[in-house]
Amino acid sequence: MQVLQVSAEIYPLLKTGGLADVTGALPDALGAAGAEVRVLLPGFRAIRDGISGLRPLAEWVTPWGTRAHVLSGTWRNRGAYVIDAPALYDRGGGPYLDEHGKLHADNHRRFALLGQVAAALGSAGLDPGWRPQVVHAHDWHAALTPAYLHHPRRPHPRAATPVGCVFTVHNLAFQGVFPSATFADLGLPKSVFHIDGIEFHGQVSFIKAGLQYADRITTVSPTYAHEIQMHEQGCGLDGLLRKRRNLLSGILNGVDRAVWDPATDRAIARPYGEDRVSRKAVNKAALQRELGLATRTDALLFGIVSRLTEQKGLHLVLAALPELLERGGQLVVLGNGDASLEAAFRSAAQRHPSAVALRIGHDEALSHRVFAGTDVTLVPSRFEPCGLTQMYALAYGSLPLVHRVGGLADTVVDAALENLADDTATGFVFDRFDGAGFGAALRRAFALHARRLEWRRVQRSAMRQRFGWGAAAARYVALYRSLLHTAHDRATA
Ligand code: ADP
């Protein structure tokens, strides 16, 4: 079965969040489950530099008249397509934001092109040597793919079998919404700018295209798949998701052990495993030294590795910081994002240099050292589609303290007495998203830490968790298979 995976990011070439970890790990996992996967990516500089043997495959002229080239090359022994359009992709800043943190003004064009090329590879035979049976598009950046498959700009070759399309929502809050005037650039029929199409309160919504036209919709945890069908977390799309709920499922992300295994991790001071958890102390001391914290072995060391945004619930941490420090705790924050959150943590670090450390920026190696060196990882997100950091924290024996939502609810078991009794506890989970809820979980963490043997047992349970990509890949492959039948039935109906 041939599958084309379409995304804006891929680890390790280009990453702003969990999306890249998923799209980076899936091809190998799907390959092991029997699928032949190729990837399609926009030609950002980091991506072009990381894909070998790029050569021209086809030319593509966008509806607004930009001439782009589709290149084909190799990434980790598998086929990769890259869209060469320097005017759109080769510039400063990140993939979505410019150097000043503002959205690139032509994002609708940059990512419409991604959907156009994906659909052309799927149904128009853009690569005469290879054609996917299923196109798997990720997040709003690739969400126009199914719309273009439904409304092809070039007629399908007559003999071609239809291609199935899966759309995965990694975060419903990022939607790719643009002014109505941008619709003219997309090259889609006028009828598509409609409430039953991609129109969203008078604007163009890329993510709605994915939800509306894909044959199957997935999201990255079972609980989030339920939550987004309800008003509170539906981001205005819950009605559409309820309508299409029979096609919607949640498939939990996995942990790539080749990258996230404390026993083989080269980024950390001292590798360790479940049987050598005591070695974590070496990593803790190294992290404290690296970040200028007091090297106190007894201090309960909390870590945050996160985008610093409202979603992540970090105001709860800031509010509880006086208590955390009073109880003798320390805090490490690695992240970047909202200026106000950066400033608040910066000021805390300046006021308490031996107990609070802040590193602004994206630092992959340091993130490994934070998981390895901390005792607790804080993920108090308001909502969390899957969340990978708490899974990495589990693997590294840094007990996650999380809000009971989305993938956090699916992956962490609270250290309540009954769970401690049957050895299933792996972290701290709070229900009420407020200071009282977070504060109680924080106090549970301190209380458990005072009982060293029990703490160690919970750490071992945490490290024994295996959220493998194998299980997720098997579910994706089953989903793809079901589509082959649907597509065939459609073609022969
Ligand atoms: P999201 O996708 O919402 O950002 P996830 O928990 O799913 O959240 O994934 C976040 C990914 O980004 C994880 O791999 C995490 O380790 C990484 N990450 C977040 N912030 C940083 C940072 N400042 N430096 C390095 N890695 C980071």
Short mmCIF file of C-alpha atoms and ligand atoms in Angstrom, two decimals:
data_model
loop_
_atom_site.label_atom_id
_atom_site.label_comp_id
_atom_site.label_asym_id
_atom_site.label_seq_id
_atom_site.Cartn_x
_atom_site.Cartn_y
_atom_site.Cartn_z
CA MET A 1 0.00 0.00 0.00
CA GLN A 2 1.42 3.35 -1.06
CA VAL A 3 0.87 6.28 1.29
CA LEU A 4 1.84 9.91 0.82
CA GLN A 5 2.32 11.83 4.05
CA VAL A 6 1.90 15.60 3.71
CA SER A 7 3.08 18.03 6.38
CA ALA A 8 4.80 21.36 6.95
CA GLU A 9 7.28 20.02 9.52
CA ILE A 10 9.29 16.88 9.99
CA TYR A 11 11.72 15.98 12.78
CA PRO A 12 14.69 16.42 12.74
CA LEU A 13 14.74 18.75 9.74
CA LEU A 14 12.19 21.31 10.87
CA LYS A 15 10.28 21.33 14.16
CA THR A 16 8.18 23.86 16.02
CA GLY A 17 6.20 21.33 18.10
CA GLY A 18 4.77 17.86 18.42
CA LEU A 19 3.62 17.75 14.79
CA ALA A 20 7.23 17.32 13.64
CA ASP A 21 7.89 14.50 16.11
CA VAL A 22 4.86 12.64 14.75
CA THR A 23 5.55 13.16 11.04
CA GLY A 24 9.22 12.29 11.64
CA ALA A 25 8.44 9.01 13.38
CA LEU A 26 5.43 7.81 11.37
CA PRO A 27 7.12 6.89 8.08
CA ASP A 28 9.39 4.28 9.69
CA ALA A 29 6.60 2.97 11.90
CA LEU A 30 4.20 2.70 8.96
CA GLY A 31 6.96 1.10 6.93
CA ALA A 32 7.39 -1.56 9.61
CA ALA A 33 3.62 -2.11 9.50
CA GLY A 34 3.75 -2.80 5.78
CA ALA A 35 3.02 0.53 4.10
CA GLU A 36 5.27 2.19 1.55
CA VAL A 37 5.45 5.80 2.65
CA ARG A 38 6.69 8.86 0.85
CA VAL A 39 6.60 12.37 2.24
CA LEU A 40 5.73 15.73 0.68
CA LEU A 41 7.12 18.89 2.25
CA PRO A 42 7.33 22.60 1.42
CA GLY A 43 10.79 23.67 0.28
CA PHE A 44 11.86 25.55 3.41
CA ARG A 45 15.63 25.87 3.49
CA ALA A 46 16.07 23.39 6.37
CA ILE A 47 14.04 20.82 4.48
CA ARG A 48 15.84 21.30 1.17
CA ASP A 49 19.17 21.00 2.96
CA GLY A 50 18.12 17.75 4.63
CA ILE A 51 16.74 15.84 1.65
CA SER A 52 19.35 14.23 -0.54
CA GLY A 53 19.50 13.76 -4.30
CA LEU A 54 16.85 16.36 -5.13
CA ARG A 55 16.06 16.52 -8.83
CA PRO A 56 13.24 18.12 -10.82
CA LEU A 57 10.14 16.00 -11.29
CA ALA A 58 7.42 18.33 -12.53
CA GLU A 59 6.44 21.93 -12.90
CA TRP A 60 3.42 23.38 -11.17
CA VAL A 61 1.80 26.72 -11.87
CA THR A 62 -0.32 28.01 -9.03
CA PRO A 63 -3.76 29.54 -9.62
CA TRP A 64 -2.25 32.97 -8.90
CA GLY A 65 0.51 32.43 -11.44
CA THR A 66 3.60 31.47 -9.41
CA ARG A 67 5.78 28.88 -11.13
CA ALA A 68 6.91 26.16 -8.72
CA HIS A 69 8.90 22.98 -9.23
CA VAL A 70 8.23 19.68 -7.56
CA LEU A 71 11.52 17.96 -6.74
CA SER A 72 11.97 14.37 -5.78
CA GLY A 73 14.70 13.05 -3.54
CA THR A 74 15.42 10.69 -0.68
CA TRP A 75 14.94 10.99 3.03
CA ARG A 76 16.03 8.11 5.25
CA ASN A 77 15.89 5.64 2.37
CA ARG A 78 12.43 6.65 1.31
CA GLY A 79 11.01 8.84 -1.37
CA ALA A 80 10.53 12.52 -0.57
CA TYR A 81 8.92 15.27 -2.62
CA VAL A 82 9.83 18.88 -1.99
CA ILE A 83 8.08 21.92 -3.43
CA ASP A 84 10.66 24.31 -4.78
CA ALA A 85 9.16 27.81 -4.69
CA PRO A 86 11.80 30.14 -3.22
CA ALA A 87 9.55 33.19 -3.40
CA LEU A 88 7.18 31.45 -0.99
CA TYR A 89 9.42 29.34 1.24
CA ASP A 90 12.97 30.65 1.23
CA ARG A 91 12.92 33.58 3.67
CA GLY A 92 13.78 34.52 7.25
CA GLY A 93 11.76 33.65 10.33
CA GLY A 94 10.05 30.34 10.99
CA PRO A 95 7.70 28.27 8.85
CA TYR A 96 4.61 30.27 9.91
CA LEU A 97 5.91 33.45 11.57
CA ASP A 98 8.41 36.03 10.37
CA GLU A 99 11.39 37.35 12.36
CA HIS A 100 9.08 39.65 14.32
CA GLY A 101 6.69 36.89 15.35
CA LYS A 102 4.03 37.99 12.86
CA LEU A 103 2.27 35.55 10.53
CA HIS A 104 3.72 35.63 7.01
CA ALA A 105 1.21 37.67 5.01
CA ASP A 106 0.94 35.08 2.22
CA ASN A 107 0.52 31.96 4.38
CA HIS A 108 -2.65 31.03 2.50
CA ARG A 109 -0.66 30.77 -0.72
CA ARG A 110 2.29 29.00 0.88
CA PHE A 111 0.09 26.23 2.24
CA ALA A 112 -2.52 26.13 -0.52
CA LEU A 113 0.36 25.14 -2.76
CA LEU A 114 1.16 22.24 -0.43
CA GLY A 115 -2.40 20.94 -0.79
CA GLN A 116 -2.39 21.43 -4.55
CA VAL A 117 0.77 19.41 -5.08
CA ALA A 118 -0.41 16.70 -2.67
CA ALA A 119 -3.65 16.31 -4.60
CA ALA A 120 -1.81 16.34 -7.93
CA LEU A 121 0.50 13.55 -6.73
CA GLY A 122 -2.56 11.68 -5.51
CA SER A 123 -4.91 11.95 -8.39
CA ALA A 124 -3.33 13.67 -11.37
CA GLY A 125 -0.33 11.41 -11.81
CA LEU A 126 2.22 14.18 -11.20
CA ASP A 127 4.85 11.49 -10.64
CA PRO A 128 4.43 8.96 -13.47
CA GLY A 129 6.60 6.51 -11.48
CA TRP A 130 4.68 6.48 -8.21
CA ARG A 131 1.15 7.14 -7.10
CA PRO A 132 -0.24 6.92 -3.57
CA GLN A 133 -3.41 5.02 -2.78
CA VAL A 134 -3.88 7.08 0.33
CA VAL A 135 -2.87 10.68 1.01
CA HIS A 136 -2.44 11.46 4.70
CA ALA A 137 -2.52 15.21 5.40
CA HIS A 138 -1.50 16.73 8.73
CA ASP A 139 -2.91 19.90 10.34
CA TRP A 140 -4.25 23.03 8.68
CA HIS A 141 -1.11 23.53 6.59
CA ALA A 142 -1.99 20.46 4.53
CA ALA A 143 -5.75 20.62 5.03
CA LEU A 144 -6.68 21.83 1.55
CA THR A 145 -5.44 18.50 0.17
CA PRO A 146 -8.84 16.75 0.38
CA ALA A 147 -10.61 19.82 -1.05
CA TYR A 148 -8.32 19.70 -4.08
CA LEU A 149 -8.82 15.96 -4.39
CA HIS A 150 -12.57 16.62 -4.57
CA HIS A 151 -12.20 19.50 -7.00
CA PRO A 152 -9.18 18.66 -9.15
CA ARG A 153 -7.68 21.39 -11.32
CA ARG A 154 -6.64 18.84 -13.85
CA PRO A 155 -9.10 16.06 -14.70
CA HIS A 156 -8.20 12.67 -13.22
CA PRO A 157 -6.67 10.24 -15.69
CA ARG A 158 -9.57 8.07 -16.71
CA ALA A 159 -8.08 4.76 -15.66
CA ALA A 160 -6.89 6.00 -12.29
CA THR A 161 -8.37 4.47 -9.15
CA PRO A 162 -9.50 7.07 -6.65
CA VAL A 163 -7.20 7.97 -3.84
CA GLY A 164 -8.31 7.92 -0.20
CA CYS A 165 -7.59 10.84 2.09
CA VAL A 166 -6.96 10.90 5.83
CA PHE A 167 -6.73 14.21 7.67
CA THR A 168 -5.13 14.35 11.12
CA VAL A 169 -5.82 17.18 13.54
CA HIS A 170 -2.82 17.77 15.78
CA ASN A 171 -4.37 20.89 17.30
CA LEU A 172 -7.85 22.17 16.45
CA ALA A 173 -7.00 25.62 17.79
CA PHE A 174 -4.67 26.29 14.86
CA GLN A 175 -7.04 26.59 11.93
CA GLY A 176 -5.50 28.58 9.10
CA VAL A 177 -8.28 31.16 8.83
CA PHE A 178 -7.85 33.91 6.20
CA PRO A 179 -9.90 36.82 4.86
CA SER A 180 -12.52 35.94 2.24
CA ALA A 181 -10.53 37.77 -0.45
CA THR A 182 -7.88 35.04 -0.32
CA PHE A 183 -10.39 32.52 -1.69
CA ALA A 184 -9.79 33.82 -5.21
CA ASP A 185 -6.16 32.59 -4.97
CA LEU A 186 -7.08 29.02 -4.13
CA GLY A 187 -8.37 27.97 -7.55
CA LEU A 188 -11.36 26.15 -6.05
CA PRO A 189 -14.88 26.40 -7.50
CA LYS A 190 -17.01 29.23 -6.06
CA SER A 191 -19.44 26.70 -4.60
CA VAL A 192 -16.74 25.66 -2.10
CA PHE A 193 -16.93 29.05 -0.36
CA HIS A 194 -20.04 27.97 1.48
CA ILE A 195 -20.98 26.90 5.00
CA ASP A 196 -20.94 23.28 3.77
CA GLY A 197 -17.52 23.91 2.26
CA ILE A 198 -14.59 25.87 3.66
CA GLU A 199 -16.38 29.09 4.60
CA PHE A 200 -16.14 29.85 8.33
CA HIS A 201 -17.97 32.94 9.58
CA GLY A 202 -17.35 34.76 6.31
CA GLN A 203 -13.69 33.75 6.15
CA VAL A 204 -11.69 30.97 4.52
CA SER A 205 -10.80 28.11 6.89
CA PHE A 206 -8.16 25.64 5.79
CA ILE A 207 -8.79 23.24 8.65
CA LYS A 208 -12.46 23.12 7.79
CA ALA A 209 -11.51 21.84 4.34
CA GLY A 210 -9.75 18.94 6.02
CA LEU A 211 -12.69 18.16 8.27
CA GLN A 212 -15.24 18.57 5.47
CA TYR A 213 -13.66 16.65 2.59
CA ALA A 214 -11.36 14.00 4.08
CA ASP A 215 -12.57 10.39 3.95
CA ARG A 216 -11.38 9.85 7.51
CA ILE A 217 -10.50 12.30 10.25
CA THR A 218 -8.17 11.37 13.06
CA THR A 219 -6.82 13.22 16.02
CA VAL A 220 -3.95 12.35 18.27
CA SER A 221 -5.66 10.88 21.34
CA PRO A 222 -8.99 9.15 22.04
CA THR A 223 -10.05 11.67 24.70
CA TYR A 224 -9.36 14.67 22.44
CA ALA A 225 -11.46 13.00 19.72
CA HIS A 226 -14.42 13.20 22.15
CA GLU A 227 -13.61 16.64 23.50
CA ILE A 228 -13.55 18.36 20.11
CA GLN A 229 -17.11 17.24 19.45
CA MET A 230 -18.26 19.44 22.30
CA HIS A 231 -18.71 23.18 22.44
CA GLU A 232 -16.00 23.93 24.98
CA GLN A 233 -13.14 22.49 22.94
CA GLY A 234 -14.71 22.41 19.49
CA CYS A 235 -13.26 25.79 18.47
CA GLY A 236 -16.46 26.50 16.52
CA LEU A 237 -16.14 23.26 14.54
CA ASP A 238 -17.81 20.88 16.99
CA GLY A 239 -21.04 20.83 14.95
CA LEU A 240 -19.19 19.68 11.83
CA LEU A 241 -17.22 17.14 13.86
CA ARG A 242 -20.40 15.74 15.39
CA LYS A 243 -21.88 15.45 11.91
CA ARG A 244 -18.86 13.49 10.75
CA ARG A 245 -18.24 11.60 14.00
CA ASN A 246 -18.54 8.19 12.35
CA LEU A 247 -15.43 9.06 10.36
CA LEU A 248 -13.53 10.50 13.32
CA SER A 249 -11.23 8.54 15.61
CA GLY A 250 -8.41 9.18 18.06
CA ILE A 251 -5.07 7.42 17.62
CA LEU A 252 -2.60 8.09 20.42
CA ASN A 253 0.85 9.28 19.37
CA GLY A 254 3.87 7.22 20.29
CA VAL A 255 7.35 7.83 21.62
CA ASP A 256 10.25 7.34 19.24
CA ARG A 257 12.63 5.29 21.42
CA ALA A 258 15.46 5.87 18.97
CA VAL A 259 15.34 9.53 20.07
CA TRP A 260 13.85 9.33 23.58
CA ASP A 261 15.50 6.59 25.62
CA PRO A 262 17.50 7.56 28.73
CA ALA A 263 19.56 4.37 28.43
CA THR A 264 21.04 5.39 25.07
CA ASP A 265 20.63 9.17 25.10
CA ARG A 266 23.86 10.92 24.08
CA ALA A 267 22.60 14.37 25.04
CA ILE A 268 22.43 13.63 28.78
CA ALA A 269 25.21 13.54 31.39
CA ARG A 270 24.77 9.92 32.43
CA PRO A 271 22.55 7.33 30.69
CA TYR A 272 20.25 5.32 32.94
CA GLY A 273 17.38 2.84 32.80
CA GLU A 274 14.61 1.53 35.05
CA ASP A 275 17.12 -0.54 36.98
CA ARG A 276 19.52 2.38 37.46
CA VAL A 277 17.15 5.19 38.35
CA SER A 278 19.54 6.37 41.05
CA ARG A 279 21.78 7.62 38.23
CA LYS A 280 19.21 10.30 37.57
CA ALA A 281 20.86 12.14 40.46
CA VAL A 282 23.96 12.67 38.32
CA ASN A 283 21.81 14.20 35.59
CA LYS A 284 20.01 16.36 38.13
CA ALA A 285 23.25 17.77 39.54
CA ALA A 286 24.57 18.36 36.01
CA LEU A 287 21.41 20.24 35.04
CA GLN A 288 21.51 22.34 38.22
CA ARG A 289 25.13 23.24 37.47
CA GLU A 290 24.47 23.94 33.79
CA LEU A 291 21.65 26.35 34.63
CA GLY A 292 23.26 27.96 37.67
CA LEU A 293 20.85 26.55 40.24
CA ALA A 294 21.92 25.56 43.75
CA THR A 295 23.13 21.94 43.46
CA ARG A 296 20.78 20.63 46.14
CA THR A 297 20.02 16.94 45.74
CA ASP A 298 17.05 17.17 48.09
CA ALA A 299 15.30 20.00 46.22
CA LEU A 300 12.29 18.79 44.24
CA LEU A 301 13.24 19.96 40.74
CA PHE A 302 10.36 20.82 38.40
CA GLY A 303 10.77 21.21 34.64
CA ILE A 304 8.82 22.80 31.81
CA VAL A 305 9.66 22.19 28.15
CA SER A 306 7.00 23.99 26.21
CA ARG A 307 5.75 26.58 23.85
CA LEU A 308 4.98 29.47 26.18
CA THR A 309 1.38 30.10 25.20
CA GLU A 310 -1.98 30.46 26.87
CA GLN A 311 -2.88 26.86 25.91
CA LYS A 312 -0.21 25.44 28.17
CA GLY A 313 -1.74 26.72 31.44
CA LEU A 314 1.53 28.18 32.67
CA HIS A 315 -0.20 31.00 34.56
CA LEU A 316 -1.08 28.27 37.09
CA VAL A 317 2.64 27.60 37.58
CA LEU A 318 3.40 31.31 37.98
CA ALA A 319 0.64 31.66 40.56
CA ALA A 320 1.89 28.65 42.52
CA LEU A 321 5.57 29.59 42.28
CA PRO A 322 5.81 31.21 45.75
CA GLU A 323 4.50 27.99 47.33
CA LEU A 324 6.75 25.83 45.17
CA LEU A 325 9.79 27.83 46.33
CA GLU A 326 8.67 28.00 49.93
CA ARG A 327 8.50 24.23 50.02
CA GLY A 328 12.11 24.09 48.83
CA GLY A 329 11.43 23.31 45.16
CA GLN A 330 13.30 24.52 42.09
CA LEU A 331 12.04 25.23 38.58
CA VAL A 332 13.61 24.98 35.12
CA VAL A 333 11.78 26.47 32.14
CA LEU A 334 12.83 25.86 28.54
CA GLY A 335 10.55 27.47 26.01
CA ASN A 336 9.59 30.41 23.90
CA GLY A 337 6.44 32.15 22.84
CA ASP A 338 4.27 34.88 24.34
CA ALA A 339 6.28 37.91 25.44
CA SER A 340 4.27 38.28 28.65
CA LEU A 341 4.93 34.71 29.77
CA GLU A 342 8.62 35.01 28.87
CA ALA A 343 8.81 38.21 30.91
CA ALA A 344 7.04 36.67 33.91
CA PHE A 345 9.40 33.68 34.04
CA ARG A 346 12.40 35.94 33.40
CA SER A 347 11.49 38.10 36.34
CA ALA A 348 11.03 35.01 38.55
CA ALA A 349 14.47 33.75 37.49
CA GLN A 350 16.04 37.14 38.27
CA ARG A 351 14.43 37.24 41.69
CA HIS A 352 15.39 33.64 42.57
CA PRO A 353 18.57 32.85 40.60
CA SER A 354 19.46 29.78 42.66
CA ALA A 355 15.98 28.26 42.40
CA VAL A 356 14.47 29.30 39.06
CA ALA A 357 16.22 29.04 35.69
CA LEU A 358 14.87 30.13 32.32
CA ARG A 359 16.19 29.34 28.86
CA ILE A 360 14.34 31.08 26.06
CA GLY A 361 14.51 29.42 22.66
CA HIS A 362 14.21 26.02 21.06
CA ASP A 363 17.00 23.70 22.22
CA GLU A 364 16.52 20.03 21.40
CA ALA A 365 19.55 18.73 23.35
CA LEU A 366 18.75 20.79 26.45
CA SER A 367 15.17 19.45 26.38
CA HIS A 368 16.60 15.92 26.82
CA ARG A 369 18.71 17.10 29.76
CA VAL A 370 15.67 18.72 31.36
CA PHE A 371 13.66 15.49 31.22
CA ALA A 372 16.66 13.53 32.50
CA GLY A 373 17.53 15.97 35.29
CA THR A 374 14.16 16.97 36.71
CA ASP A 375 12.00 15.09 39.21
CA VAL A 376 8.67 16.41 37.92
CA THR A 377 7.60 17.71 34.51
CA LEU A 378 4.75 20.25 34.56
CA VAL A 379 2.13 20.06 31.78
CA PRO A 380 -0.92 21.87 33.18
CA SER A 381 -2.40 22.59 29.73
CA ARG A 382 -5.87 24.07 29.41
CA PHE A 383 -6.34 21.61 26.53
CA GLU A 384 -3.89 19.14 25.03
CA PRO A 385 -4.59 17.12 21.85
CA CYS A 386 -2.00 14.49 22.79
CA GLY A 387 1.01 16.05 24.38
CA LEU A 388 4.36 14.44 23.86
CA THR A 389 6.31 16.07 26.67
CA GLN A 390 4.50 14.11 29.38
CA MET A 391 5.29 10.89 27.50
CA TYR A 392 8.97 11.82 27.24
CA ALA A 393 8.89 12.76 30.93
CA LEU A 394 7.48 9.31 31.80
CA ALA A 395 10.23 7.62 29.80
CA TYR A 396 12.86 9.64 31.69
CA GLY A 397 11.31 9.07 35.13
CA SER A 398 10.41 12.76 35.56
CA LEU A 399 6.92 12.35 36.95
CA PRO A 400 4.40 14.35 34.92
CA LEU A 401 2.03 16.69 36.71
CA VAL A 402 -0.85 17.27 34.30
CA HIS A 403 -4.39 18.58 33.87
CA ARG A 404 -6.88 15.78 33.14
CA VAL A 405 -7.62 16.68 29.49
CA GLY A 406 -6.99 15.20 26.05
CA GLY A 407 -3.94 13.02 25.69
CA LEU A 408 -2.75 13.96 29.18
CA ALA A 409 -5.78 12.12 30.59
CA ASP A 410 -4.98 9.13 28.37
CA THR A 411 -1.34 8.77 29.40
CA VAL A 412 -0.82 9.69 33.06
CA VAL A 413 -2.22 7.84 36.11
CA ASP A 414 -2.56 9.90 39.28
CA ALA A 415 -0.66 8.99 42.43
CA ALA A 416 -3.89 8.51 44.37
CA LEU A 417 -3.70 5.95 47.18
CA GLU A 418 -5.54 3.24 45.26
CA ASN A 419 -3.22 3.64 42.27
CA LEU A 420 -0.16 3.63 44.51
CA ALA A 421 -1.51 0.49 46.11
CA ASP A 422 -1.72 -1.44 42.86
CA ASP A 423 1.42 0.10 41.38
CA THR A 424 -0.27 1.85 38.46
CA ALA A 425 0.47 5.45 39.46
CA THR A 426 2.81 7.31 37.09
CA GLY A 427 2.34 10.99 37.95
CA PHE A 428 -0.01 13.67 39.28
CA VAL A 429 -3.31 14.52 37.62
CA PHE A 430 -5.63 17.40 38.56
CA ASP A 431 -9.21 17.98 37.46
CA ARG A 432 -10.01 21.59 38.31
CA PHE A 433 -8.20 23.98 36.00
CA ASP A 434 -7.53 26.60 38.65
CA GLY A 435 -5.09 27.51 41.37
CA ALA A 436 -6.70 25.19 43.90
CA GLY A 437 -6.63 22.17 41.55
CA PHE A 438 -3.03 22.77 40.49
CA GLY A 439 -1.92 23.60 44.04
CA ALA A 440 -3.30 20.35 45.44
CA ALA A 441 -1.44 18.32 42.81
CA LEU A 442 1.73 20.25 43.59
CA ARG A 443 1.39 19.41 47.28
CA ARG A 444 0.81 15.72 46.38
CA ALA A 445 4.11 15.80 44.51
CA PHE A 446 5.96 17.18 47.54
CA ALA A 447 4.23 14.68 49.84
CA LEU A 448 5.16 11.71 47.68
CA HIS A 449 8.72 12.96 47.29
CA ALA A 450 9.09 12.82 51.07
CA ARG A 451 8.37 9.06 50.88
CA ARG A 452 11.44 8.06 48.91
CA LEU A 453 10.65 4.38 48.38
CA GLU A 454 7.20 5.09 47.04
CA TRP A 455 8.56 7.83 44.82
CA ARG A 456 11.04 5.37 43.34
CA ARG A 457 8.28 2.84 42.67
CA VAL A 458 6.18 5.40 40.83
CA GLN A 459 9.26 6.44 38.84
CA ARG A 460 9.80 2.84 37.78
CA SER A 461 6.15 2.46 36.76
CA ALA A 462 6.45 5.66 34.74
CA MET A 463 9.60 4.46 32.98
CA ARG A 464 8.00 1.10 32.20
CA GLN A 465 5.25 2.77 30.15
CA ARG A 466 5.68 2.05 26.47
CA PHE A 467 3.77 4.27 24.11
CA GLY A 468 5.22 2.64 21.04
CA TRP A 469 4.70 3.85 17.50
CA GLY A 470 3.98 0.25 16.50
CA ALA A 471 0.48 0.29 17.99
CA ALA A 472 -0.34 3.66 16.42
CA ALA A 473 1.02 2.60 13.03
CA ALA A 474 -1.08 -0.59 13.06
CA ARG A 475 -4.19 1.52 13.62
CA TYR A 476 -3.31 3.95 10.83
CA VAL A 477 -2.68 1.07 8.44
CA ALA A 478 -6.07 -0.47 9.33
CA LEU A 479 -7.67 2.91 8.63
CA TYR A 480 -5.89 3.19 5.27
CA ARG A 481 -7.04 -0.34 4.37
CA SER A 482 -10.66 0.51 5.12
CA LEU A 483 -10.29 3.42 2.71
CA LEU A 484 -9.03 1.27 -0.12
CA HIS A 485 -12.33 -0.58 0.01
CA THR A 486 -14.34 2.64 0.20
CA ALA A 487 -12.44 4.17 -2.69
CA HIS A 488 -12.91 1.03 -4.74
CA ASP A 489 -16.63 0.90 -3.98
CA ARG A 490 -16.97 4.55 -4.97
CA ALA A 491 -15.20 3.94 -8.25
CA THR A 492 -17.28 0.92 -9.18
CA ALA A 493 -20.62 2.29 -7.96
P1 ADP B 1 2.85 21.10 21.08
O1 ADP B 1 2.86 20.32 19.82
O2 ADP B 1 1.53 21.67 21.46
O3 ADP B 1 3.93 22.12 21.15
P2 ADP B 1 3.68 18.57 22.33
O4 ADP B 1 3.88 18.22 23.77
O5 ADP B 1 2.82 17.68 21.52
O6 ADP B 1 3.15 20.08 22.31
O7 ADP B 1 5.08 18.62 21.58
C1 ADP B 1 6.05 19.56 21.91
C2 ADP B 1 7.37 19.10 21.34
O8 ADP B 1 8.23 20.22 21.22
C3 ADP B 1 8.08 18.12 22.24
O9 ADP B 1 8.96 17.33 21.45
C4 ADP B 1 8.89 19.06 23.15
O10 ADP B 1 9.98 18.41 23.74
C5 ADP B 1 9.32 20.08 22.14
N1 ADP B 1 9.62 21.42 22.65
C6 ADP B 1 8.74 22.36 23.05
N2 ADP B 1 9.39 23.49 23.40
C7 ADP B 1 10.71 23.24 23.22
C8 ADP B 1 11.91 24.01 23.39
N3 ADP B 1 11.86 25.27 23.82
N4 ADP B 1 13.09 23.43 23.10
C9 ADP B 1 13.13 22.15 22.65
N5 ADP B 1 12.05 21.38 22.46
C10 ADP B 1 10.85 21.92 22.73
#
